Short mmCIF file of C-alpha atoms and ligand atoms in Angstrom, two decimals:
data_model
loop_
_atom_site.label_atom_id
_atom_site.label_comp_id
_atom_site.label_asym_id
_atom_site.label_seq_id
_atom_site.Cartn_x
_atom_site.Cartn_y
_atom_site.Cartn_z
CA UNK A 1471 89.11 175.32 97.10
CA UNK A 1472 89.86 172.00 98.69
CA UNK A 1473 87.28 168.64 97.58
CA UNK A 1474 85.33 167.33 100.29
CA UNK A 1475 87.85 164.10 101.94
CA UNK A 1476 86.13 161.24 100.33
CA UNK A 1477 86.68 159.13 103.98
CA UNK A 1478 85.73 160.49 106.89
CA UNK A 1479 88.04 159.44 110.48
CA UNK A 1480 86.01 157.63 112.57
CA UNK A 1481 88.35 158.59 116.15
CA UNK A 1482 86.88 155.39 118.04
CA UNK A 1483 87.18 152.93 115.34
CA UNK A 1484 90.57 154.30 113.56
CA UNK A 1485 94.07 154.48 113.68
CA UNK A 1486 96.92 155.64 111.43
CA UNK A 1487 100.07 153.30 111.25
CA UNK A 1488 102.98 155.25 110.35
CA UNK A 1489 106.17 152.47 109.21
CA UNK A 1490 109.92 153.02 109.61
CA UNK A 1491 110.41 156.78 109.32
CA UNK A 1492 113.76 156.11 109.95
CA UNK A 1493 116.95 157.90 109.09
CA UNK A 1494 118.34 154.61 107.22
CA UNK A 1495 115.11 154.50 105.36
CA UNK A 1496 115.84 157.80 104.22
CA UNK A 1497 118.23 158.97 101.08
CA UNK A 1498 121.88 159.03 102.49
CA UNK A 1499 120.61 155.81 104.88
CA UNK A 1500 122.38 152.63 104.92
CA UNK A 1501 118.96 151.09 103.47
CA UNK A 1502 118.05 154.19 101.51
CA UNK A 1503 114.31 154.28 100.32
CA UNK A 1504 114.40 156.34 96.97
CA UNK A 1505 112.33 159.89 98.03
CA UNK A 1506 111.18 158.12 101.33
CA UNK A 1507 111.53 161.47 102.68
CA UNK A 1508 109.15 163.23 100.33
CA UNK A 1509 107.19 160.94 102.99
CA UNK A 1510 107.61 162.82 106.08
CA UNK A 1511 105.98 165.76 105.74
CA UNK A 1512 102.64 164.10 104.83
CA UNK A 1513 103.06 161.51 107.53
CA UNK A 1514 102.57 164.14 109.74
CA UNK A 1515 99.65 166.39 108.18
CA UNK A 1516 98.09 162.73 107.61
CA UNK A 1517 98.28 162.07 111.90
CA UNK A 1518 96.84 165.48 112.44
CA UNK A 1519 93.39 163.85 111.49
CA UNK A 1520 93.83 161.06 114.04
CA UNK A 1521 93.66 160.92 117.68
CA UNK A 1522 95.41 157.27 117.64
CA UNK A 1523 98.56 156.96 115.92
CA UNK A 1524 100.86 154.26 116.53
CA UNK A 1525 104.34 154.11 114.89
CA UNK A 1526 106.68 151.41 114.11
CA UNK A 1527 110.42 151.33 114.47
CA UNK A 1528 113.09 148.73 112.85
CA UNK A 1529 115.23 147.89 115.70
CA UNK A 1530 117.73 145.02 114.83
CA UNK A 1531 120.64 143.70 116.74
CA UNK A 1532 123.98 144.45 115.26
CA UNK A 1533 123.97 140.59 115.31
CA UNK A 1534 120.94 140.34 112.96
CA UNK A 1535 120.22 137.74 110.46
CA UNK A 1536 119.21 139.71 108.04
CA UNK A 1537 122.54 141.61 107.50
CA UNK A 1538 124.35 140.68 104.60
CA UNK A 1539 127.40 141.15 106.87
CA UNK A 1540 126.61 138.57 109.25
CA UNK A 1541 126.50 135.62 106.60
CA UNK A 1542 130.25 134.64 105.48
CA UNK A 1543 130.94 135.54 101.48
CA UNK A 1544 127.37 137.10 101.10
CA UNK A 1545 125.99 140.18 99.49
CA UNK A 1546 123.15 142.98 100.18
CA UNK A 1547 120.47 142.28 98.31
CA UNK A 1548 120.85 138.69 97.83
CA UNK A 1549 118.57 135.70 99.09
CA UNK A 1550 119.15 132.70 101.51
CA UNK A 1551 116.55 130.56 103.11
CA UNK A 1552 115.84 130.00 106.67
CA UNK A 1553 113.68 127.53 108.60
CA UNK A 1554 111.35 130.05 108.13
CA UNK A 1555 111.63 130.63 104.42
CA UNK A 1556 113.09 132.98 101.98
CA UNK A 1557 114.90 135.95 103.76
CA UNK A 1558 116.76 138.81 101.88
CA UNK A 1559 120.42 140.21 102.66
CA UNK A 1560 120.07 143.45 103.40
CA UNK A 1561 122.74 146.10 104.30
CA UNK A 1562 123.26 146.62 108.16
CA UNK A 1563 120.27 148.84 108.99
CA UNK A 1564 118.39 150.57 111.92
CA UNK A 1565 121.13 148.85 114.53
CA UNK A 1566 119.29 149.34 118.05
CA UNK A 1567 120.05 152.56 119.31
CA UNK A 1568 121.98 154.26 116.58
CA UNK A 1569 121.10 156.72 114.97
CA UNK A 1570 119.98 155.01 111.91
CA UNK A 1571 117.53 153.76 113.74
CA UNK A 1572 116.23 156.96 115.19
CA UNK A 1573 113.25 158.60 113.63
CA UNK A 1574 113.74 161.22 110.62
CA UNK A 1575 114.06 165.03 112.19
CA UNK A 1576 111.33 166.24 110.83
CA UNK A 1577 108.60 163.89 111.68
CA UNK A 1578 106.27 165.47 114.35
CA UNK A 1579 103.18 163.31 115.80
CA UNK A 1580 103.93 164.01 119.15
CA UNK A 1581 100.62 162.53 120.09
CA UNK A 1582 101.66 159.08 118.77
CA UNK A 1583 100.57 156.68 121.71
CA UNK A 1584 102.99 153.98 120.79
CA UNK A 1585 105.94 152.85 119.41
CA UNK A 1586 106.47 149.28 118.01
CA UNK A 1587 109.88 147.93 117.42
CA UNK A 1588 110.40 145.05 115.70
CA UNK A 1589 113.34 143.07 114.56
CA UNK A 1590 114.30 142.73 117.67
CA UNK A 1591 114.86 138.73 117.54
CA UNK A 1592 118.51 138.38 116.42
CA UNK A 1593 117.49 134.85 114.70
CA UNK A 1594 114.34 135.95 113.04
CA UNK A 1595 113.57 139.42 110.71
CA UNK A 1596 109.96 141.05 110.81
CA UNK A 1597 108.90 143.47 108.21
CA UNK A 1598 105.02 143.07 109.62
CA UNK A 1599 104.39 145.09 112.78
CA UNK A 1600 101.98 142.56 113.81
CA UNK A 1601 103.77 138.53 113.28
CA UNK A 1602 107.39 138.55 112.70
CA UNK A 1603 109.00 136.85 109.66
CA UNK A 1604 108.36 133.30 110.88
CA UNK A 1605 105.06 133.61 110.76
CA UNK A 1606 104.27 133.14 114.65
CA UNK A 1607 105.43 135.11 117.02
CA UNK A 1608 103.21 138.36 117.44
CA UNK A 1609 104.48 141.91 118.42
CA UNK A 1610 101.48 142.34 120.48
CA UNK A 1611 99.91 145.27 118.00
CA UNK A 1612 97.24 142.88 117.36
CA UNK A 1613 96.00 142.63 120.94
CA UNK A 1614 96.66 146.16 121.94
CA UNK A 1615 94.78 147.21 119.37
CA UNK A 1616 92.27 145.35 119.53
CA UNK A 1617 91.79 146.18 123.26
CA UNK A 1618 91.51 149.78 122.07
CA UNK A 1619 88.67 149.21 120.35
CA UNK A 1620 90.50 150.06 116.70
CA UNK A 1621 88.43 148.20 113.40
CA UNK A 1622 90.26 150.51 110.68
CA UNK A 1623 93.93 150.81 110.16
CA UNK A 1624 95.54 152.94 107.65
CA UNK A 1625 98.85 152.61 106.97
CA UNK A 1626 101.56 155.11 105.56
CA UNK A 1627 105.51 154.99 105.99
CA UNK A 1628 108.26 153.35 104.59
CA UNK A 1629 108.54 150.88 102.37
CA UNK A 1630 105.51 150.16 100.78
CA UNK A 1631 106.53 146.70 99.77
CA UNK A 1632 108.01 145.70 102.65
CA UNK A 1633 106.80 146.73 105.92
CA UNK A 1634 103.84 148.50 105.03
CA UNK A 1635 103.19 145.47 102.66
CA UNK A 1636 103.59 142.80 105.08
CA UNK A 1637 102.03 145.12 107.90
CA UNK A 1638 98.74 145.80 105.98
CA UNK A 1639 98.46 141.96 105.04
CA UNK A 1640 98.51 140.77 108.46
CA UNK A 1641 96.24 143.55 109.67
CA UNK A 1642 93.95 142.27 107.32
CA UNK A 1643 94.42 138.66 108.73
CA UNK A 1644 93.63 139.98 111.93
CA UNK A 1645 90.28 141.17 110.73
CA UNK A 1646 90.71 145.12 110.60
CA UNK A 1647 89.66 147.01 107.61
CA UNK A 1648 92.64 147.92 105.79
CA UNK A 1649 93.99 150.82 103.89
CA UNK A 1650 97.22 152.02 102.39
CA UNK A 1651 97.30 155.83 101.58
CA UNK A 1652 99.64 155.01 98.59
CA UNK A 1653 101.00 158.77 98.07
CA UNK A 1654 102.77 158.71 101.71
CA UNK A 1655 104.36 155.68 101.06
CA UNK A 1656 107.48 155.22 99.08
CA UNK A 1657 109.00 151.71 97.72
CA UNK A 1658 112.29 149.47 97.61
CA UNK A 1659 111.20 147.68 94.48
CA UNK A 1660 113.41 144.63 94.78
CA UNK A 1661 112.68 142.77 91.42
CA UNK A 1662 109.44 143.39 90.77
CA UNK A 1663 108.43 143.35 94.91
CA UNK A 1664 106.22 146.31 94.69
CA UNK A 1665 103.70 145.42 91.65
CA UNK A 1666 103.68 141.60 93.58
CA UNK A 1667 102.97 143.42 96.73
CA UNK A 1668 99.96 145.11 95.48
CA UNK A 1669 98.62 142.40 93.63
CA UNK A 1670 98.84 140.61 97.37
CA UNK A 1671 97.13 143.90 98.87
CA UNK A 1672 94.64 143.71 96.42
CA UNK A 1673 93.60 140.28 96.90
CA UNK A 1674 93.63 140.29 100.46
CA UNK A 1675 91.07 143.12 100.34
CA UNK A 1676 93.58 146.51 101.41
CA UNK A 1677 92.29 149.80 100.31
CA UNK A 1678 94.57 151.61 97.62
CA UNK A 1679 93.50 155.30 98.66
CA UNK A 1680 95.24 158.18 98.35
CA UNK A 1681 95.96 161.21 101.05
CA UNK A 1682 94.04 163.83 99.56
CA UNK A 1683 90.98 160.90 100.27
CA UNK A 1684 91.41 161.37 104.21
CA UNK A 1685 93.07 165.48 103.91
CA UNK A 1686 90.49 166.99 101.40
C1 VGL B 1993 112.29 147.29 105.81
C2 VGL B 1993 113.80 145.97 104.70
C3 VGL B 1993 114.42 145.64 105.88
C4 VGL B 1993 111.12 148.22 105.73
C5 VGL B 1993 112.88 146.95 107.01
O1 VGL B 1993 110.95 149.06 106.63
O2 VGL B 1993 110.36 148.12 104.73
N1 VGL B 1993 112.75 146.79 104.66
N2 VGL B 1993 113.96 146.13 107.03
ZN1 ZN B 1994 115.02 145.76 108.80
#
């Protein structure tokens, strides 16, 4: 017998954000995600309860500042800082167009209503899907959904300290009601980034919930 879903989905008021189910996130991927697959299938059985889902998509120039490869005698995984603050090295990842950068096979939400790339700015890296690293300049997820009428966001996807992190956060900032289904997420964990990530979750106010909360 399944338990009664603990939330109900309210289809006017809610939407599911689904982050970076990208083949790069994914293990074999230039930027692997460890069991950011195991993701995937519940991504999917997760959008089946919503009639708004709106996905994300890295989408870097091969130019990027946020490869490794594009700063002289540095390595993945290391730190520099830019005008607009601490930035990490990361392995050339999701490269416009590649496929990388394409979605995982498997995921199916073919009633996703939009798809928000980000990273596109070769000077400037954006883990949020709504303000890019510096801070400032918005994707435009915050207006478009406010203008369709969305107040709740939940948000599953890859990786949970990173761009579902820094996505939930400025959700938050925007004034929607937050939560991260933690079970369909899957982290990096870049010294220590995921226990400080949910201790800045937490204090903002996100929801820590868990699928079987929305499935049942
Ligand atoms: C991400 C690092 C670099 C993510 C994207 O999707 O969490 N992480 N680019
Ligand atoms: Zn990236």
């Amino acid at each position: 017998m399944t338990a009664e879903p603990k939330f109900r989905i309210n289809q006017a008021d809610d939407v599911l954000l689904v982050v970076d189910l990208q083949n790069d996130f994914m293990p074999g991927g230039a930027l692997a995600v460890a069991h950011g697959d195991e993701v995937v299938p519940l991504a999917n059985r997760l959008a089946r309860l919503f009639t708004h889902v709106v996905l994300t998509q890295d989408w870097h120039p091969r130019a990027h500042i946020s490869f490794a490869e594009n700063h002289a005698g540095r390595k993945p995984f290391e730190f520099i800082t830019l005008p607009y603050g601490e930035q990490v090295l990361w392995p050339v990842h999701c490269v416009q167009q590649t496929p990388g950068a394409a979605f995982h096979r498997d995921v199916d939400i073919p009633h996703a209503r939009a798809v928000i790339r980000k990273g596109h700015h070769q000077h400037v890296d954006s883990y949020s899907a709504f303000v890019e690293a510096d801070h400032t300049t918005p994707t435009g997820l915050t207006g478009y959904l406010r203008d369709t009428g969305v107040k709740r966001v939940w948000c599953c996807g890859l990786a949970t300290d990173f761009c579902v992190a820094w996505s939930s956060l400025d959700a938050c900032a925007a004034g929607f009601d937050v939560a991260v289904i933690e079970d369909a997420t899957r982290a990096i964990d870049l010294n220590g980034s995921l226990d400080a990530a949910w201790r800045e979750m937490n204090a903002a106010g996100v929801r820590r919930v868990r699928a079987a909360d929305l499935l049942g």
